[in-house]
Amino acid sequence: MVSISNSSGGVVAQPDIRTEDVTWTDPACPVARTVDLVGDRWSLLIVRDAMDGARAFTDFQQRTGIARNILTDRLRRLTERGILHRETAPSGKRQVYTLTAAGRDLFTVVVALRQWGERHAFTEGEDHSVLVDHRGHQLPELRPTDSRGEPVDPDTTTVRKERGHRRGNGDGP
């Protein structure tokens, strides 16, 4: 379990991401592990749509056009791995899916992918969607910064290997 602070200052236990069934591509690399967990096309689109309000199997299928068997597999995997939570709808007729805390924590990843796509996956003047805040303003471009708030890039960062690394201490990518 991972402990996180809630809005009233208390600590709430959250389940860890479940990884028992995962074969790691590069066990010591957080990027590789993340890709192993959610890096396929359909999983990220399901997470994106869950962030956008999709809850039921048919919501995900209609939004993505994914085949039923693939959607069933990805929803199962995302649920087993602790990214989505599945429960029976109040009507008792269907299952609904919601993001767990770990799933919601992928928001920054989805925003970064979206913004990269806005810059590199469309031709000049081509129509595309944009993510806006509650006031209707497009989000500013995400840019990583160092511990003093200065911009960083691949030329100004390095990867440091650590043993027994503590979660969430901001030591880098």
PDB file of N, CA and C in Angstrom, residues 59-117:
ATOM      1  N   ASP A  59     -19.188   2.848 -23.792  1.00  0.00           N
ATOM      2  CA  ASP A  59     -18.570   4.178 -23.915  1.00  0.00           C
ATOM      3  C   ASP A  59     -17.187   4.058 -24.538  1.00  0.00           C
ATOM      4  N   PHE A  60     -16.387   3.146 -23.991  1.00  0.00           N
ATOM      5  CA  PHE A  60     -15.023   2.975 -24.494  1.00  0.00           C
ATOM      6  C   PHE A  60     -15.040   2.470 -25.934  1.00  0.00           C
ATOM      7  N   GLN A  61     -15.922   1.534 -26.227  1.00  0.00           N
ATOM      8  CA  GLN A  61     -15.968   0.964 -27.570  1.00  0.00           C
ATOM      9  C   GLN A  61     -16.384   2.010 -28.603  1.00  0.00           C
ATOM     10  N   GLN A  62     -17.385   2.795 -28.289  1.00  0.00           N
ATOM     11  CA  GLN A  62     -17.858   3.815 -29.232  1.00  0.00           C
ATOM     12  C   GLN A  62     -16.818   4.904 -29.451  1.00  0.00           C
ATOM     13  N   ARG A  63     -16.120   5.301 -28.413  1.00  0.00           N
ATOM     14  CA  ARG A  63     -15.142   6.383 -28.535  1.00  0.00           C
ATOM     15  C   ARG A  63     -13.883   5.955 -29.279  1.00  0.00           C
ATOM     16  N   THR A  64     -13.469   4.691 -29.090  1.00  0.00           N
ATOM     17  CA  THR A  64     -12.204   4.249 -29.682  1.00  0.00           C
ATOM     18  C   THR A  64     -12.372   3.418 -30.951  1.00  0.00           C
ATOM     19  N   GLY A  65     -13.516   2.746 -31.098  1.00  0.00           N
ATOM     20  CA  GLY A  65     -13.701   1.831 -32.224  1.00  0.00           C
ATOM     21  C   GLY A  65     -12.965   0.510 -32.037  1.00  0.00           C
ATOM     22  N   ILE A  66     -12.498   0.250 -30.843  1.00  0.00           N
ATOM     23  CA  ILE A  66     -11.725  -0.941 -30.511  1.00  0.00           C
ATOM     24  C   ILE A  66     -12.611  -2.196 -30.614  1.00  0.00           C
ATOM     25  N   ALA A  67     -12.032  -3.298 -31.057  1.00  0.00           N
ATOM     26  CA  ALA A  67     -12.748  -4.571 -31.114  1.00  0.00           C
ATOM     27  C   ALA A  67     -13.109  -5.017 -29.697  1.00  0.00           C
ATOM     28  N   ARG A  68     -14.257  -5.677 -29.560  1.00  0.00           N
ATOM     29  CA  ARG A  68     -14.761  -6.080 -28.239  1.00  0.00           C
ATOM     30  C   ARG A  68     -13.756  -6.958 -27.487  1.00  0.00           C
ATOM     31  N   ASN A  69     -13.136  -7.905 -28.163  1.00  0.00           N
ATOM     32  CA  ASN A  69     -12.201  -8.804 -27.473  1.00  0.00           C
ATOM     33  C   ASN A  69     -10.969  -8.062 -26.971  1.00  0.00           C
ATOM     34  N   ILE A  70     -10.482  -7.113 -27.735  1.00  0.00           N
ATOM     35  CA  ILE A  70      -9.314  -6.337 -27.309  1.00  0.00           C
ATOM     36  C   ILE A  70      -9.701  -5.415 -26.159  1.00  0.00           C
ATOM     37  N   LEU A  71     -10.861  -4.787 -26.253  1.00  0.00           N
ATOM     38  CA  LEU A  71     -11.326  -3.913 -25.171  1.00  0.00           C
ATOM     39  C   LEU A  71     -11.510  -4.704 -23.881  1.00  0.00           C
ATOM     40  N   THR A  72     -12.103  -5.873 -23.977  1.00  0.00           N
ATOM     41  CA  THR A  72     -12.288  -6.726 -22.795  1.00  0.00           C
ATOM     42  C   THR A  72     -10.944  -7.024 -22.148  1.00  0.00           C
ATOM     43  N   ASP A  73      -9.947  -7.385 -22.962  1.00  0.00           N
ATOM     44  CA  ASP A  73      -8.610  -7.689 -22.445  1.00  0.00           C
ATOM     45  C   ASP A  73      -7.964  -6.469 -21.789  1.00  0.00           C
ATOM     46  N   ARG A  74      -8.023  -5.316 -22.440  1.00  0.00           N
ATOM     47  CA  ARG A  74      -7.371  -4.124 -21.891  1.00  0.00           C
ATOM     48  C   ARG A  74      -8.058  -3.646 -20.621  1.00  0.00           C
ATOM     49  N   LEU A  75      -9.390  -3.681 -20.579  1.00  0.00           N
ATOM     50  CA  LEU A  75     -10.086  -3.295 -19.342  1.00  0.00           C
ATOM     51  C   LEU A  75      -9.719  -4.236 -18.208  1.00  0.00           C
ATOM     52  N   ARG A  76      -9.646  -5.524 -18.497  1.00  0.00           N
ATOM     53  CA  ARG A  76      -9.248  -6.501 -17.478  1.00  0.00           C
ATOM     54  C   ARG A  76      -7.845  -6.199 -16.969  1.00  0.00           C
ATOM     55  N   ARG A  77      -6.898  -5.994 -17.906  1.00  0.00           N
ATOM     56  CA  ARG A  77      -5.513  -5.719 -17.503  1.00  0.00           C
ATOM     57  C   ARG A  77      -5.387  -4.435 -16.707  1.00  0.00           C
ATOM     58  N   LEU A  78      -6.038  -3.372 -17.174  1.00  0.00           N
ATOM     59  CA  LEU A  78      -5.960  -2.091 -16.467  1.00  0.00           C
ATOM     60  C   LEU A  78      -6.579  -2.189 -15.080  1.00  0.00           C
ATOM     61  N   THR A  79      -7.607  -3.014 -14.941  1.00  0.00           N
ATOM     62  CA  THR A  79      -8.229  -3.230 -13.636  1.00  0.00           C
ATOM     63  C   THR A  79      -7.314  -4.067 -12.748  1.00  0.00           C
ATOM     64  N   GLU A  80      -6.790  -5.162 -13.288  1.00  0.00           N
ATOM     65  CA  GLU A  80      -5.893  -6.030 -12.511  1.00  0.00           C
ATOM     66  C   GLU A  80      -4.644  -5.297 -12.061  1.00  0.00           C
ATOM     67  N   ARG A  81      -4.181  -4.370 -12.850  1.00  0.00           N
ATOM     68  CA  ARG A  81      -2.940  -3.660 -12.530  1.00  0.00           C
ATOM     69  C   ARG A  81      -3.157  -2.424 -11.678  1.00  0.00           C
ATOM     70  N   GLY A  82      -4.408  -2.143 -11.320  1.00  0.00           N
ATOM     71  CA  GLY A  82      -4.677  -1.043 -10.398  1.00  0.00           C
ATOM     72  C   GLY A  82      -4.790   0.318 -11.032  1.00  0.00           C
ATOM     73  N   ILE A  83      -5.018   0.381 -12.345  1.00  0.00           N
ATOM     74  CA  ILE A  83      -5.168   1.662 -13.045  1.00  0.00           C
ATOM     75  C   ILE A  83      -6.646   2.060 -13.080  1.00  0.00           C
ATOM     76  N   LEU A  84      -7.513   1.065 -13.279  1.00  0.00           N
ATOM     77  CA  LEU A  84      -8.963   1.267 -13.274  1.00  0.00           C
ATOM     78  C   LEU A  84      -9.585   0.470 -12.137  1.00  0.00           C
ATOM     79  N   HIS A  85     -10.716   0.955 -11.658  1.00  0.00           N
ATOM     80  CA  HIS A  85     -11.514   0.231 -10.663  1.00  0.00           C
ATOM     81  C   HIS A  85     -12.826  -0.148 -11.353  1.00  0.00           C
ATOM     82  N   ARG A  86     -13.246  -1.395 -11.199  1.00  0.00           N
ATOM     83  CA  ARG A  86     -14.490  -1.865 -11.810  1.00  0.00           C
ATOM     84  C   ARG A  86     -15.512  -2.149 -10.717  1.00  0.00           C
ATOM     85  N   GLU A  87     -16.743  -1.711 -10.949  1.00  0.00           N
ATOM     86  CA  GLU A  87     -17.829  -2.014 -10.035  1.00  0.00           C
ATOM     87  C   GLU A  87     -19.129  -2.118 -10.823  1.00  0.00           C
ATOM     88  N   THR A  88     -20.115  -2.694 -10.200  1.00  0.00           N
ATOM     89  CA  THR A  88     -21.418  -2.818 -10.837  1.00  0.00           C
ATOM     90  C   THR A  88     -22.142  -1.480 -10.744  1.00  0.00           C
ATOM     91  N   ALA A  89     -22.736  -1.061 -11.851  1.00  0.00           N
ATOM     92  CA  ALA A  89     -23.494   0.194 -11.885  1.00  0.00           C
ATOM     93  C   ALA A  89     -24.695   0.090 -10.951  1.00  0.00           C
ATOM     94  N   PRO A  90     -25.193   1.226 -10.464  1.00  0.00           N
ATOM     95  CA  PRO A  90     -26.355   1.210  -9.567  1.00  0.00           C
ATOM     96  C   PRO A  90     -27.549   0.438 -10.146  1.00  0.00           C
ATOM     97  N   SER A  91     -27.686   0.427 -11.460  1.00  0.00           N
ATOM     98  CA  SER A  91     -28.788  -0.305 -12.094  1.00  0.00           C
ATOM     99  C   SER A  91     -28.614  -1.813 -11.951  1.00  0.00           C
ATOM    100  N   GLY A  92     -27.380  -2.245 -11.676  1.00  0.00           N
ATOM    101  CA  GLY A  92     -27.085  -3.669 -11.557  1.00  0.00           C
ATOM    102  C   GLY A  92     -26.962  -4.374 -12.891  1.00  0.00           C
ATOM    103  N   LYS A  93     -27.052  -3.635 -13.987  1.00  0.00           N
ATOM    104  CA  LYS A  93     -27.070  -4.244 -15.319  1.00  0.00           C
ATOM    105  C   LYS A  93     -25.724  -4.258 -16.022  1.00  0.00           C
ATOM    106  N   ARG A  94     -24.793  -3.442 -15.595  1.00  0.00           N
ATOM    107  CA  ARG A  94     -23.507  -3.382 -16.290  1.00  0.00           C
ATOM    108  C   ARG A  94     -22.389  -3.031 -15.325  1.00  0.00           C
ATOM    109  N   GLN A  95     -21.178  -3.217 -15.813  1.00  0.00           N
ATOM    110  CA  GLN A  95     -19.984  -2.847 -15.061  1.00  0.00           C
ATOM    111  C   GLN A  95     -19.573  -1.441 -15.485  1.00  0.00           C
ATOM    112  N   VAL A  96     -19.083  -0.661 -14.534  1.00  0.00           N
ATOM    113  CA  VAL A  96     -18.551   0.660 -14.840  1.00  0.00           C
ATOM    114  C   VAL A  96     -17.110   0.733 -14.340  1.00  0.00           C
ATOM    115  N   TYR A  97     -16.332   1.535 -15.010  1.00  0.00           N
ATOM    116  CA  TYR A  97     -14.910   1.662 -14.725  1.00  0.00           C
ATOM    117  C   TYR A  97     -14.602   3.107 -14.364  1.00  0.00           C
ATOM    118  N   THR A  98     -13.800   3.275 -13.323  1.00  0.00           N
ATOM    119  CA  THR A  98     -13.327   4.596 -12.936  1.00  0.00           C
ATOM    120  C   THR A  98     -11.823   4.512 -12.705  1.00  0.00           C
ATOM    121  N   LEU A  99     -11.168   5.636 -12.860  1.00  0.00           N
ATOM    122  CA  LEU A  99      -9.731   5.691 -12.627  1.00  0.00           C
ATOM    123  C   LEU A  99      -9.430   5.583 -11.139  1.00  0.00           C
ATOM    124  N   THR A 100      -8.418   4.815 -10.799  1.00  0.00           N
ATOM    125  CA  THR A 100      -7.905   4.785  -9.433  1.00  0.00           C
ATOM    126  C   THR A 100      -6.998   6.006  -9.260  1.00  0.00           C
ATOM    127  N   ALA A 101      -6.453   6.178  -8.074  1.00  0.00           N
ATOM    128  CA  ALA A 101      -5.487   7.269  -7.862  1.00  0.00           C
ATOM    129  C   ALA A 101      -4.300   7.114  -8.812  1.00  0.00           C
ATOM    130  N   ALA A 102      -3.839   5.877  -9.006  1.00  0.00           N
ATOM    131  CA  ALA A 102      -2.721   5.644  -9.932  1.00  0.00           C
ATOM    132  C   ALA A 102      -3.132   5.973 -11.365  1.00  0.00           C
ATOM    133  N   GLY A 103      -4.363   5.647 -11.731  1.00  0.00           N
ATOM    134  CA  GLY A 103      -4.856   5.984 -13.066  1.00  0.00           C
ATOM    135  C   GLY A 103      -4.956   7.487 -13.263  1.00  0.00           C
ATOM    136  N   ARG A 104      -5.469   8.184 -12.267  1.00  0.00           N
ATOM    137  CA  ARG A 104      -5.566   9.649 -12.351  1.00  0.00           C
ATOM    138  C   ARG A 104      -4.178  10.281 -12.434  1.00  0.00           C
ATOM    139  N   ASP A 105      -3.211   9.614 -11.821  1.00  0.00           N
ATOM    140  CA  ASP A 105      -1.840  10.120 -11.831  1.00  0.00           C
ATOM    141  C   ASP A 105      -1.230  10.081 -13.241  1.00  0.00           C
ATOM    142  N   LEU A 106      -1.870   9.388 -14.170  1.00  0.00           N
ATOM    143  CA  LEU A 106      -1.405   9.365 -15.564  1.00  0.00           C
ATOM    144  C   LEU A 106      -1.834  10.619 -16.335  1.00  0.00           C
ATOM    145  N   PHE A 107      -2.577  11.511 -15.703  1.00  0.00           N
ATOM    146  CA  PHE A 107      -3.062  12.715 -16.387  1.00  0.00           C
ATOM    147  C   PHE A 107      -1.919  13.502 -17.025  1.00  0.00           C
ATOM    148  N   THR A 108      -0.847  13.714 -16.290  1.00  0.00           N
ATOM    149  CA  THR A 108       0.278  14.481 -16.823  1.00  0.00           C
ATOM    150  C   THR A 108       0.876  13.785 -18.044  1.00  0.00           C
ATOM    151  N   VAL A 109       0.926  12.455 -18.016  1.00  0.00           N
ATOM    152  CA  VAL A 109       1.448  11.687 -19.145  1.00  0.00           C
ATOM    153  C   VAL A 109       0.558  11.901 -20.368  1.00  0.00           C
ATOM    154  N   VAL A 110      -0.749  11.813 -20.173  1.00  0.00           N
ATOM    155  CA  VAL A 110      -1.688  11.989 -21.284  1.00  0.00           C
ATOM    156  C   VAL A 110      -1.610  13.416 -21.828  1.00  0.00           C
ATOM    157  N   VAL A 111      -1.510  14.401 -20.946  1.00  0.00           N
ATOM    158  CA  VAL A 111      -1.375  15.791 -21.394  1.00  0.00           C
ATOM    159  C   VAL A 111      -0.080  15.959 -22.192  1.00  0.00           C
ATOM    160  N   ALA A 112       1.014  15.384 -21.712  1.00  0.00           N
ATOM    161  CA  ALA A 112       2.291  15.487 -22.438  1.00  0.00           C
ATOM    162  C   ALA A 112       2.186  14.851 -23.819  1.00  0.00           C
ATOM    163  N   LEU A 113       1.565  13.681 -23.920  1.00  0.00           N
ATOM    164  CA  LEU A 113       1.382  13.035 -25.227  1.00  0.00           C
ATOM    165  C   LEU A 113       0.508  13.894 -26.138  1.00  0.00           C
ATOM    166  N   ARG A 114      -0.564  14.439 -25.571  1.00  0.00           N
ATOM    167  CA  ARG A 114      -1.464  15.293 -26.349  1.00  0.00           C
ATOM    168  C   ARG A 114      -0.708  16.507 -26.888  1.00  0.00           C
ATOM    169  N   GLN A 115       0.045  17.164 -26.041  1.00  0.00           N
ATOM    170  CA  GLN A 115       0.749  18.368 -26.470  1.00  0.00           C
ATOM    171  C   GLN A 115       1.836  18.051 -27.484  1.00  0.00           C
ATOM    172  N   TRP A 116       2.514  16.920 -27.328  1.00  0.00           N
ATOM    173  CA  TRP A 116       3.496  16.508 -28.327  1.00  0.00           C
ATOM    174  C   TRP A 116       2.778  16.302 -29.670  1.00  0.00           C
ATOM    175  N   GLY A 117       1.621  15.637 -29.622  1.00  0.00           N
ATOM    176  CA  GLY A 117       0.841  15.410 -30.837  1.00  0.00           C
ATOM    177  C   GLY A 117       0.393  16.708 -31.490  1.00  0.00           C
TER     178      GLY A 117
END
